[in-house]
Short mmCIF file of C-alpha atoms and ligand atoms in Angstrom, two decimals:
data_model
loop_
_atom_site.label_atom_id
_atom_site.label_comp_id
_atom_site.label_asym_id
_atom_site.label_seq_id
_atom_site.Cartn_x
_atom_site.Cartn_y
_atom_site.Cartn_z
CA MET A 1 136.97 90.44 44.08
CA GLN A 2 133.46 90.79 45.39
CA ASN A 3 134.42 93.82 47.42
CA GLU A 4 135.99 95.34 44.37
CA LEU A 5 132.82 94.80 42.39
CA ILE A 6 130.72 96.46 45.05
CA ALA A 7 133.16 99.33 45.34
CA ASN A 8 133.05 99.78 41.55
CA LEU A 9 129.28 99.72 41.44
CA ILE A 10 129.14 102.35 44.15
CA ASP A 11 131.58 104.38 42.09
CA TRP A 12 129.46 104.14 38.98
CA ALA A 13 126.13 104.49 40.68
CA PRO A 14 125.80 108.28 40.38
CA LYS A 15 126.48 108.20 36.63
CA LEU A 16 124.24 105.22 36.01
CA SER A 17 121.42 106.61 38.08
CA SER A 18 121.59 110.02 36.45
CA GLY A 19 121.53 108.19 33.11
CA LEU A 20 118.53 106.20 34.23
CA TRP A 21 116.81 109.38 35.35
CA LYS A 22 117.36 110.88 31.87
CA THR A 23 116.02 107.72 30.25
CA ILE A 24 112.88 107.87 32.35
CA LEU A 25 112.48 111.57 31.68
CA LEU A 26 112.93 111.02 27.96
CA THR A 27 110.26 108.31 28.03
CA LEU A 28 107.76 110.14 30.21
CA VAL A 29 108.04 113.40 28.27
CA SER A 30 108.00 111.99 24.76
CA PHE A 31 105.16 109.51 25.32
CA PRO A 32 102.41 112.05 26.11
CA ILE A 33 103.59 114.12 23.15
CA ALA A 34 103.44 110.99 20.99
CA LEU A 35 99.88 110.38 22.23
CA VAL A 36 98.86 113.85 21.07
CA ILE A 37 100.72 113.61 17.75
CA GLY A 38 99.14 110.21 17.15
CA LEU A 39 95.67 111.59 17.75
CA LEU A 40 96.30 114.56 15.46
CA LEU A 41 97.59 112.29 12.71
CA ALA A 42 94.66 109.89 13.12
CA MET A 43 91.84 112.46 13.10
CA PRO A 44 91.98 113.56 9.44
CA ARG A 45 91.80 109.95 8.31
CA ILE A 46 88.60 109.17 10.18
CA GLY A 47 87.10 112.65 10.30
CA LYS A 48 84.35 114.36 8.39
CA ARG A 49 84.68 115.62 4.86
CA HIS A 50 86.12 119.04 5.60
CA ILE A 51 89.13 117.71 7.47
CA ARG A 52 89.55 114.80 5.07
CA ILE A 53 91.80 116.95 2.86
CA LEU A 54 94.39 116.79 5.61
CA SER A 55 94.40 113.03 5.42
CA ILE A 56 96.86 113.12 2.51
CA PRO A 57 99.65 115.00 4.32
CA ALA A 58 98.91 113.07 7.52
CA GLY A 59 99.15 109.80 5.60
CA ILE A 60 102.43 110.81 3.99
CA ILE A 61 103.94 111.78 7.35
CA VAL A 62 102.89 108.47 8.88
CA GLU A 63 104.23 106.39 6.00
CA VAL A 64 107.56 108.24 5.81
CA ILE A 65 108.12 107.86 9.53
CA ARG A 66 107.14 104.21 9.56
CA GLY A 67 109.24 103.51 6.47
CA THR A 68 112.55 104.79 7.82
CA PRO A 69 114.75 103.83 10.81
CA LEU A 70 114.26 105.70 14.07
CA ILE A 71 118.00 106.20 14.42
CA LEU A 72 118.10 107.95 11.05
CA GLN A 73 115.23 110.21 12.09
CA LEU A 74 117.15 111.17 15.22
CA PHE A 75 120.27 111.90 13.15
CA TYR A 76 118.22 113.95 10.74
CA ILE A 77 116.72 116.08 13.48
CA TYR A 78 120.00 116.56 15.32
CA PHE A 79 122.53 116.84 12.47
CA VAL A 80 120.58 117.95 9.38
CA LEU A 81 117.95 120.37 10.64
CA PRO A 82 120.60 122.80 12.00
CA TYR A 83 121.61 123.41 8.36
CA MET A 84 118.09 124.71 7.85
CA GLY A 85 118.43 126.92 10.86
CA ILE A 86 116.48 124.66 13.23
CA ARG A 87 118.66 123.82 16.18
CA PHE A 88 117.87 121.54 19.14
CA ASP A 89 119.95 120.42 22.07
CA PRO A 90 120.39 116.62 22.22
CA PHE A 91 117.65 116.10 24.76
CA GLN A 92 115.11 118.16 22.77
CA ALA A 93 116.07 116.38 19.56
CA GLY A 94 115.67 113.04 21.32
CA ILE A 95 112.20 113.97 22.59
CA LEU A 96 111.13 115.22 19.19
CA GLY A 97 112.43 112.16 17.33
CA LEU A 98 110.90 109.66 19.72
CA ALA A 99 107.58 111.53 19.93
CA LEU A 100 107.24 111.81 16.15
CA ASN A 101 108.19 108.22 15.55
CA TYR A 102 105.86 106.85 18.20
CA GLY A 103 103.15 109.31 17.20
CA ALA A 104 103.11 107.79 13.72
CA TYR A 105 102.68 104.28 15.09
CA LEU A 106 100.13 105.37 17.69
CA SER A 107 98.04 107.07 15.00
CA GLU A 108 97.46 103.63 13.50
CA VAL A 109 96.50 102.30 16.92
CA TYR A 110 93.96 105.09 17.38
CA ARG A 111 92.64 104.65 13.88
CA SER A 112 91.97 100.94 14.17
CA GLY A 113 90.62 101.44 17.69
CA ILE A 114 88.20 104.13 16.59
CA GLU A 115 87.12 102.15 13.57
CA ALA A 116 86.34 99.20 15.85
CA ILE A 117 83.65 101.19 17.68
CA PRO A 118 80.30 100.21 16.13
CA ARG A 119 78.77 102.69 13.67
CA THR A 120 75.60 102.53 15.75
CA GLN A 121 77.31 104.56 18.49
CA TRP A 122 77.79 107.39 16.01
CA GLU A 123 74.16 107.11 14.93
CA ALA A 124 72.86 107.16 18.47
CA ALA A 125 74.86 110.31 19.14
CA LYS A 126 73.68 111.88 15.90
CA ALA A 127 70.06 111.17 16.78
CA LEU A 128 70.74 113.04 20.03
CA ASN A 129 71.95 115.99 17.96
CA MET A 130 75.56 115.66 19.08
CA SER A 131 78.14 117.18 16.75
CA TRP A 132 81.01 115.17 15.26
CA ALA A 133 83.52 116.66 17.68
CA LYS A 134 81.34 116.07 20.74
CA THR A 135 80.61 112.53 19.65
CA MET A 136 84.31 111.90 19.18
CA ARG A 137 85.28 113.41 22.52
CA LEU A 138 82.45 112.11 24.71
CA VAL A 139 81.40 108.86 23.11
CA ILE A 140 83.99 107.41 20.74
CA LEU A 141 87.38 108.27 22.25
CA PRO A 142 86.60 107.15 25.82
CA GLN A 143 85.54 103.75 24.48
CA THR A 144 88.52 103.62 22.13
CA LEU A 145 91.01 104.39 24.89
CA ARG A 146 89.70 101.52 26.92
CA VAL A 147 90.16 99.15 24.02
CA ILE A 148 93.63 100.34 23.05
CA MET A 149 94.98 100.72 26.60
CA PRO A 150 97.03 97.48 26.45
CA SER A 151 98.49 98.49 23.08
CA LEU A 152 99.43 101.87 24.48
CA GLY A 153 101.10 100.12 27.42
CA ASN A 154 103.15 97.99 25.06
CA TYR A 155 104.21 101.04 23.09
CA LEU A 156 105.22 102.79 26.31
CA VAL A 157 107.52 99.89 27.25
CA SER A 158 108.87 99.82 23.74
CA LEU A 159 109.53 103.57 23.82
CA PHE A 160 111.40 103.15 27.10
CA LYS A 161 113.76 100.70 25.39
CA ASP A 162 114.04 102.64 22.12
CA SER A 163 115.03 105.74 24.04
CA ALA A 164 118.47 104.08 24.21
CA LEU A 165 118.90 105.16 20.58
CA ALA A 166 119.04 108.75 21.79
CA SER A 167 122.53 107.92 23.08
CA THR A 168 123.67 108.14 19.45
CA ILE A 169 122.95 111.85 19.43
CA SER A 170 124.72 112.20 22.79
CA VAL A 171 121.72 112.38 25.08
CA THR A 172 123.26 111.41 28.40
CA GLU A 173 120.74 108.70 29.20
CA LEU A 174 121.37 105.24 30.63
CA MET A 175 122.86 103.67 27.52
CA PHE A 176 125.11 106.67 27.02
CA ALA A 177 126.25 106.54 30.64
CA GLY A 178 127.07 102.85 30.24
CA ARG A 179 129.09 103.47 27.08
CA LEU A 180 130.99 106.33 28.68
CA LEU A 181 131.80 104.37 31.82
CA SER A 182 132.88 101.25 30.00
CA SER A 183 135.18 103.08 27.62
CA ASP A 184 136.74 104.83 30.63
CA THR A 185 137.23 101.69 32.69
CA PHE A 186 137.23 98.85 30.12
CA GLN A 187 134.90 96.96 32.49
CA TYR A 188 132.61 96.02 29.63
CA ILE A 189 131.19 92.89 31.23
CA THR A 190 130.15 94.38 34.54
CA ILE A 191 128.94 97.70 33.24
CA TYR A 192 126.90 96.42 30.33
CA THR A 193 125.50 93.66 32.54
CA ALA A 194 124.45 96.27 35.07
CA VAL A 195 122.80 98.34 32.33
CA PHE A 196 121.14 95.20 31.00
CA ILE A 197 119.68 94.44 34.40
CA ILE A 198 118.48 97.99 35.00
CA TYR A 199 116.52 98.08 31.72
CA PHE A 200 114.99 94.69 32.43
CA ILE A 201 114.08 95.42 36.05
CA ILE A 202 111.99 98.33 34.85
CA SER A 203 110.44 96.95 31.70
CA TYR A 204 109.56 93.50 33.03
CA PRO A 205 107.07 94.63 35.71
CA ALA A 206 105.65 97.07 33.19
CA MET A 207 105.13 94.22 30.75
CA ILE A 208 103.40 92.17 33.44
CA GLY A 209 101.25 95.17 34.28
CA VAL A 210 100.19 95.50 30.66
CA ARG A 211 99.32 91.83 30.49
CA MET A 212 97.20 92.10 33.64
CA LEU A 213 95.45 95.14 32.23
CA GLU A 214 94.76 93.21 29.05
CA LYS A 215 93.18 90.36 31.01
CA LYS A 216 91.14 92.74 33.10
CA LEU A 217 89.77 94.58 30.08
CA ALA A 218 89.06 91.37 28.20
CA ARG A 219 86.49 90.34 30.78
CA MET B 1 41.60 98.48 26.37
CA ALA B 2 42.99 101.92 27.08
CA THR B 3 41.32 104.92 25.52
CA LYS B 4 43.07 106.15 22.44
CA HIS B 5 44.44 109.65 22.36
CA LYS B 6 42.78 111.63 19.58
CA PRO B 7 45.27 112.96 17.02
CA GLY B 8 45.17 116.73 16.46
CA LYS B 9 44.61 118.66 13.27
CA GLU B 10 48.09 120.08 12.87
CA THR B 11 50.36 118.26 10.40
CA VAL B 12 53.77 117.76 12.01
CA ILE B 13 55.42 115.54 9.43
CA ALA B 14 54.94 115.86 5.70
CA LEU B 15 56.97 113.68 3.37
CA ASP B 16 56.65 114.44 -0.30
CA ASN B 17 57.89 112.01 -2.93
CA ILE B 18 60.99 110.83 -1.05
CA HIS B 19 63.58 108.97 -3.07
CA LYS B 20 66.67 107.41 -1.56
CA SER B 21 69.34 105.27 -3.18
CA PHE B 22 72.35 103.42 -1.84
CA GLY B 23 74.71 103.37 -4.80
CA SER B 24 72.64 102.16 -7.74
CA VAL B 25 69.97 100.55 -5.58
CA GLU B 26 66.87 102.68 -5.05
CA VAL B 27 65.56 101.82 -1.61
CA LEU B 28 62.83 104.47 -1.31
CA ARG B 29 60.99 105.07 -4.56
CA GLY B 30 58.66 107.97 -3.98
CA VAL B 31 57.21 107.91 -0.48
CA SER B 32 54.66 110.52 0.53
CA LEU B 33 53.16 110.62 3.99
CA GLU B 34 51.51 113.05 6.40
CA VAL B 35 51.39 112.63 10.14
CA LYS B 36 49.27 114.74 12.48
CA ALA B 37 50.26 115.91 15.94
CA GLY B 38 49.68 113.14 18.47
CA GLU B 39 49.13 110.53 15.81
CA VAL B 40 50.63 107.06 16.19
CA VAL B 41 51.60 105.51 12.88
CA SER B 42 52.83 101.97 12.57
CA ILE B 43 54.88 100.88 9.56
CA ILE B 44 54.90 97.24 8.61
CA GLY B 45 56.21 95.38 5.60
CA PRO B 46 58.59 92.68 4.45
CA SER B 47 62.30 92.74 5.24
CA GLY B 48 64.23 95.08 2.95
CA SER B 49 61.17 97.12 2.00
CA GLY B 50 62.81 100.33 3.27
CA LYS B 51 61.11 100.83 6.65
CA THR B 52 64.31 101.54 8.55
CA THR B 53 65.63 103.75 5.80
CA LEU B 54 62.42 105.78 5.82
CA LEU B 55 62.63 106.37 9.57
CA ARG B 56 66.27 107.38 9.28
CA THR B 57 65.50 109.96 6.62
CA ILE B 58 62.82 111.51 8.85
CA ASN B 59 65.31 112.41 11.57
CA GLY B 60 68.09 113.28 9.15
CA ILE B 61 70.48 110.43 9.92
CA GLU B 62 70.16 109.50 6.26
CA THR B 63 70.07 112.16 3.55
CA ILE B 64 67.64 111.87 0.66
CA ASN B 65 68.21 112.06 -3.09
CA GLN B 66 64.91 113.64 -4.09
CA GLY B 67 61.72 115.00 -2.53
CA THR B 68 61.11 117.12 0.56
CA ILE B 69 60.70 116.36 4.22
CA ASN B 70 58.91 118.84 6.41
CA VAL B 71 58.99 118.36 10.15
CA LYS B 72 57.43 121.05 12.30
CA GLY B 73 58.26 123.75 9.76
CA ILE B 74 61.80 122.58 9.07
CA THR B 75 62.36 121.51 5.49
CA LEU B 76 64.92 118.99 4.35
CA THR B 77 65.78 118.42 0.71
CA SER B 78 68.56 116.53 -1.02
CA ASP B 79 71.01 119.32 -0.15
CA ALA B 80 69.99 119.89 3.45
CA SER B 81 72.14 122.33 5.38
CA PRO B 82 73.88 121.12 8.54
CA GLN B 83 71.71 123.63 10.42
CA ALA B 84 68.48 122.12 9.15
CA LEU B 85 69.78 118.64 9.99
CA ASN B 86 70.57 119.79 13.54
CA GLU B 87 67.09 121.24 13.95
CA ILE B 88 65.57 117.98 12.74
CA HIS B 89 67.74 115.92 15.09
CA SER B 90 66.57 118.06 17.97
CA LYS B 91 62.86 117.73 17.11
CA VAL B 92 62.86 114.03 16.36
CA GLY B 93 63.96 111.37 18.84
CA MET B 94 64.88 107.90 17.70
CA VAL B 95 65.07 104.54 19.42
CA PHE B 96 66.97 101.71 17.73
CA GLN B 97 66.52 97.97 17.59
CA SER B 98 69.88 97.41 19.32
CA TYR B 99 69.37 100.09 22.05
CA ASN B 100 72.77 101.68 21.26
CA LEU B 101 73.34 102.94 24.79
CA PHE B 102 76.81 104.31 25.51
CA PRO B 103 78.49 101.40 27.31
CA HIS B 104 81.14 103.48 29.08
CA LEU B 105 78.62 105.72 30.84
CA THR B 106 76.18 105.05 33.67
CA ILE B 107 72.47 105.05 32.93
CA LEU B 108 72.19 108.55 34.39
CA ARG B 109 75.08 109.85 32.28
CA ASN B 110 73.63 108.19 29.18
CA ILE B 111 70.51 110.25 29.64
CA THR B 112 72.12 113.55 30.69
CA LEU B 113 74.98 113.55 28.15
CA ALA B 114 73.17 115.23 25.28
CA PRO B 115 71.04 117.63 27.40
CA ILE B 116 74.21 118.87 29.13
CA HIS B 117 76.54 119.03 26.15
CA VAL B 118 74.11 119.85 23.35
CA ASN B 119 71.26 121.75 24.97
CA ARG B 120 73.49 123.35 27.62
CA VAL B 121 71.18 122.36 30.47
CA ASN B 122 73.02 122.62 33.77
CA LYS B 123 74.04 119.35 35.34
CA LYS B 124 71.69 119.49 38.30
CA ASP B 125 68.58 120.16 36.22
CA ALA B 126 69.61 117.54 33.66
CA GLU B 127 69.99 114.95 36.40
CA ALA B 128 66.69 115.81 38.00
CA GLU B 129 65.00 115.45 34.63
CA ALA B 130 66.82 112.18 33.94
CA LEU B 131 65.66 110.74 37.26
CA ARG B 132 62.11 111.81 36.50
CA LEU B 133 62.27 110.04 33.13
CA LEU B 134 63.78 106.96 34.74
CA GLU B 135 60.80 106.99 37.07
CA VAL B 136 58.50 107.06 34.04
CA VAL B 137 60.17 104.01 32.51
CA GLY B 138 60.38 102.32 35.91
CA LEU B 139 64.15 102.24 36.30
CA ARG B 140 65.02 104.92 38.80
CA GLU B 141 67.00 102.50 40.95
CA LYS B 142 69.29 101.70 38.02
CA ALA B 143 70.58 105.28 37.62
CA ASN B 144 74.10 104.42 38.68
CA ASN B 145 74.41 101.10 36.89
CA TYR B 146 76.12 100.58 33.57
CA PRO B 147 74.20 99.41 30.50
CA SER B 148 75.84 95.97 30.57
CA GLN B 149 74.31 95.39 34.00
CA LEU B 150 70.77 95.75 32.63
CA SER B 151 68.56 93.33 30.72
CA GLY B 152 67.71 94.07 27.11
CA GLY B 153 64.26 95.30 28.02
CA GLN B 154 65.67 97.62 30.67
CA GLN B 155 68.29 98.94 28.27
CA GLN B 156 65.64 99.67 25.70
CA ARG B 157 63.56 101.57 28.28
CA VAL B 158 66.66 103.62 29.12
CA ALA B 159 67.13 104.30 25.41
CA ILE B 160 63.58 105.64 25.30
CA ALA B 161 64.24 107.83 28.34
CA ARG B 162 67.47 109.07 26.75
CA ALA B 163 65.62 110.15 23.61
CA LEU B 164 62.85 111.80 25.66
CA ALA B 165 65.41 113.83 27.64
CA MET B 166 65.95 115.95 24.53
CA HIS B 167 62.24 116.85 24.57
CA PRO B 168 61.50 115.76 21.01
CA ASP B 169 58.18 116.54 19.35
CA ILE B 170 58.22 113.26 17.51
CA MET B 171 59.53 109.83 18.46
CA LEU B 172 60.63 107.18 15.97
CA PHE B 173 60.91 103.54 17.01
CA ASP B 174 62.64 101.02 14.75
CA GLU B 175 61.70 97.47 15.73
CA VAL B 176 62.60 98.28 19.30
CA THR B 177 61.39 94.94 20.64
CA SER B 178 62.81 92.64 17.97
CA ALA B 179 66.09 91.98 19.76
CA LEU B 180 64.37 91.20 23.07
CA ASP B 181 63.52 87.89 24.66
CA PRO B 182 59.74 87.42 24.45
CA GLU B 183 59.21 87.90 28.18
CA LEU B 184 60.86 91.35 28.02
CA VAL B 185 58.80 92.71 25.14
CA GLY B 186 55.80 93.68 27.26
CA GLU B 187 57.61 96.13 29.55
CA VAL B 188 58.92 98.09 26.57
CA LEU B 189 55.56 98.13 24.79
CA LEU B 190 53.97 99.36 28.00
CA VAL B 191 56.27 102.39 28.06
CA MET B 192 55.48 103.09 24.42
CA ARG B 193 51.77 102.78 25.06
CA LYS B 194 52.03 105.30 27.91
CA LEU B 195 53.84 107.68 25.60
CA ALA B 196 51.16 107.31 22.95
CA GLU B 197 48.42 107.93 25.48
CA GLY B 198 50.31 111.02 26.63
CA GLY B 199 49.88 112.48 23.16
CA MET B 200 53.35 111.92 21.69
CA THR B 201 53.53 111.81 17.91
CA MET B 202 55.05 108.44 17.09
CA ILE B 203 56.10 106.44 14.08
CA LEU B 204 56.97 102.87 14.82
CA VAL B 205 58.25 100.08 12.67
CA THR B 206 57.10 96.91 14.33
CA HIS B 207 56.39 93.24 13.92
CA GLU B 208 54.06 93.35 16.91
CA MET B 209 50.78 93.22 15.02
CA LYS B 210 48.63 93.18 18.13
CA PHE B 211 50.36 96.24 19.49
CA ALA B 212 49.98 98.02 16.16
CA GLU B 213 46.30 97.18 16.14
CA GLU B 214 45.72 98.42 19.67
CA VAL B 215 47.88 101.53 19.78
CA ALA B 216 48.36 102.81 16.24
CA ASP B 217 45.86 105.22 14.70
CA ARG B 218 47.03 104.14 11.29
CA VAL B 219 48.99 101.28 9.79
CA ILE B 220 51.19 101.74 6.74
CA VAL B 221 52.30 98.82 4.63
CA MET B 222 55.55 99.28 2.73
CA ASP B 223 56.85 97.07 -0.02
CA LYS B 224 59.89 97.55 -2.25
CA GLY B 225 60.37 101.18 -1.32
CA VAL B 226 56.81 102.44 -1.65
CA ILE B 227 53.72 102.63 0.55
CA VAL B 228 51.32 100.03 -0.81
CA GLU B 229 48.47 100.38 1.68
CA GLN B 230 47.43 102.42 4.64
CA GLY B 231 44.48 102.85 6.94
CA PRO B 232 43.23 101.90 10.40
CA ALA B 233 44.88 98.66 11.54
CA LYS B 234 41.63 96.71 11.66
CA GLU B 235 40.78 97.58 8.07
CA VAL B 236 44.23 96.88 6.68
CA PHE B 237 44.53 93.59 8.53
CA ALA B 238 41.02 92.45 7.59
CA HIS B 239 40.91 93.60 3.99
CA PRO B 240 44.38 93.83 2.45
CA LYS B 241 44.19 95.24 -1.06
CA THR B 242 46.97 93.23 -2.64
CA GLU B 243 47.80 89.55 -2.50
CA ARG B 244 51.39 90.37 -1.43
CA THR B 245 50.15 92.31 1.59
CA ALA B 246 47.70 89.54 2.42
CA LYS B 247 50.50 87.00 2.31
CA PHE B 248 52.79 89.15 4.43
CA LEU B 249 50.04 89.75 6.98
CA ARG B 250 49.11 86.10 7.17
CA ARG B 251 52.68 85.23 8.03
CA ALA B 252 53.13 88.12 10.50
CA LEU B 253 49.81 87.59 12.27
CA GLN B 254 50.44 83.89 12.49
CA GLN B 255 53.80 84.56 14.09
CA ASP B 256 52.12 86.78 16.65
CA TRP B 257 49.61 84.03 17.28
CA MET B 258 52.37 81.44 17.66
CA GLU B 259 54.15 83.62 20.20
CA ASP B 260 50.91 83.73 22.17
CA VAL B 261 50.79 79.96 22.15
CA GLN B 262 54.39 79.84 23.34
CA ASP B 263 53.61 82.32 26.10
CA ILE B 264 50.74 80.14 27.24
CA GLN B 265 52.93 77.06 27.16
CA VAL B 266 55.61 78.81 29.21
CA ALA B 267 53.00 79.99 31.68
CA GLU B 268 51.51 76.51 32.00
CA ARG B 269 54.91 74.92 32.62
CA SER B 270 55.83 77.31 35.39
N1 ATP C 1 73.79 101.83 4.48
C1 ATP C 1 73.33 101.05 3.49
N2 ATP C 1 74.09 100.81 2.40
C2 ATP C 1 73.63 100.04 1.39
N3 ATP C 1 72.43 99.46 1.37
C3 ATP C 1 71.62 99.66 2.42
C4 ATP C 1 72.02 100.46 3.53
N4 ATP C 1 71.01 100.48 4.44
C5 ATP C 1 70.03 99.73 3.91
N5 ATP C 1 70.37 99.24 2.70
C6 ATP C 1 69.53 98.41 1.82
O1 ATP C 1 68.32 99.07 1.64
C7 ATP C 1 67.23 98.15 1.61
C8 ATP C 1 66.19 98.56 2.61
O2 ATP C 1 66.74 98.43 3.90
P1 ATP C 1 65.93 98.78 5.22
O3 ATP C 1 66.85 98.50 6.35
O4 ATP C 1 65.37 100.13 5.11
O5 ATP C 1 64.77 97.71 5.17
P2 ATP C 1 63.73 97.32 6.30
O6 ATP C 1 62.38 97.43 5.68
O7 ATP C 1 63.98 98.10 7.52
O8 ATP C 1 64.06 95.78 6.53
P3 ATP C 1 64.05 94.93 7.89
O9 ATP C 1 62.61 94.55 8.14
O10 ATP C 1 64.87 93.74 7.56
O11 ATP C 1 64.64 95.76 8.96
C9 ATP C 1 67.83 96.79 1.88
O12 ATP C 1 67.95 96.12 0.64
C10 ATP C 1 69.17 97.08 2.46
O13 ATP C 1 70.09 96.08 2.09
MG1 MG C 2 64.70 97.64 9.46
#
């Protein structure tokens, strides 16, 4: 029995590990993109007058994304956009969906983080004749990033788990590999338990890391 | 007492009938003022009289609703161009009550940030200049510390050095010692006194009546958004023209006197 289990696990290992690799890739590629999208969506809403006009479209994008399910957004990108002539392979669609969705949430994180920096920092920079963009880049954002680092960590862990939704548009990540294997072998208990454990083994230390970071920054 | 630097003839700041409102509240109601090169002007007056707002309009942090500001040939009106505002920012340095250092940067970086990124000074020159200024304010050994590792008085001296690194023609000080513990006030005033003696044109809002009397060429009393009195400190303090000024001065001078008593008591105890 035990030998059989080990033999099975060794059998499945290549598929599970290639799935895991895809999951990690999906997470590590879409998160930086989400960070950039979030910043771009946040800027018009805190910026100076001449980019304020963009705050309306940026606000609409954020609200639409936050007001609809991620899985639907993935379906939309993968199944609907091709009708408009925009075609992605599953992995690209997964990256795009996750990055957009997380970008919308991260824009709120940036916004509240930036707004938490005292107005006096802006004034000090202005008195030193620094432009808005230089103040943002050299004074405000570095301080903001420090403050929002734990939040970003939490979103990264959350993105890692949500990437499982990409299995629904046939991205061959960990969840997808588990589903494929279990429908081939009917070994639901062992396979899904293995997948369960793999997700947890990765996200738990990350969660602890975030908590330690939070404590360190709070001092 | 140190010898006072004689102000020059050239007018470097000319305010003409400045009005400024926040919403429906008019905070400055027609302020006119001329300051000569090298002159040290001290602004006093009750809380809410518009002292801070006036300083902030002079370096363009706050825009005005009416009137004209002329600083070293640059004119600001109610519809000042971004260019004019930039020129004003670069000619006028400002030091704030709450220091406002950049907490994520070392002292050295705080001072070199604007010279490097705004004035395009190369890093080496900017650092050499920053170290020289730190020497002037007596904090060279703190160059690589962060602001949070410094006392309030030290932070304020760094803030002065940071403003000076942009080589302003005029320095504005807004109650720069009010947030400090009494024993730290002196070191900051000393730096300001050195600056004044070096011929810097300065406008300072202060509650330090003794300092105003010793260092300022002229004292200006503001009340409810207008200048109500001005003249040499001794004259204004001794012969206030209005009862309101007299009352304000009595309270302010008494406070100064009480701090002296406290200082003596502290000294006696230790
Ligand atoms: N940004 C602002 N928005 C609205 N009202 C403001 C603003 N800044 C200042 N005021 C108001 O303008 C008036 C003058 O303020 P100001 O700070 O210039 O006074 P002050 O003479 O410096 O007072 P203090 O001695 O307390 O520093 C006050 O009534 C204040 O509430
Ligand atoms: Mg004030």
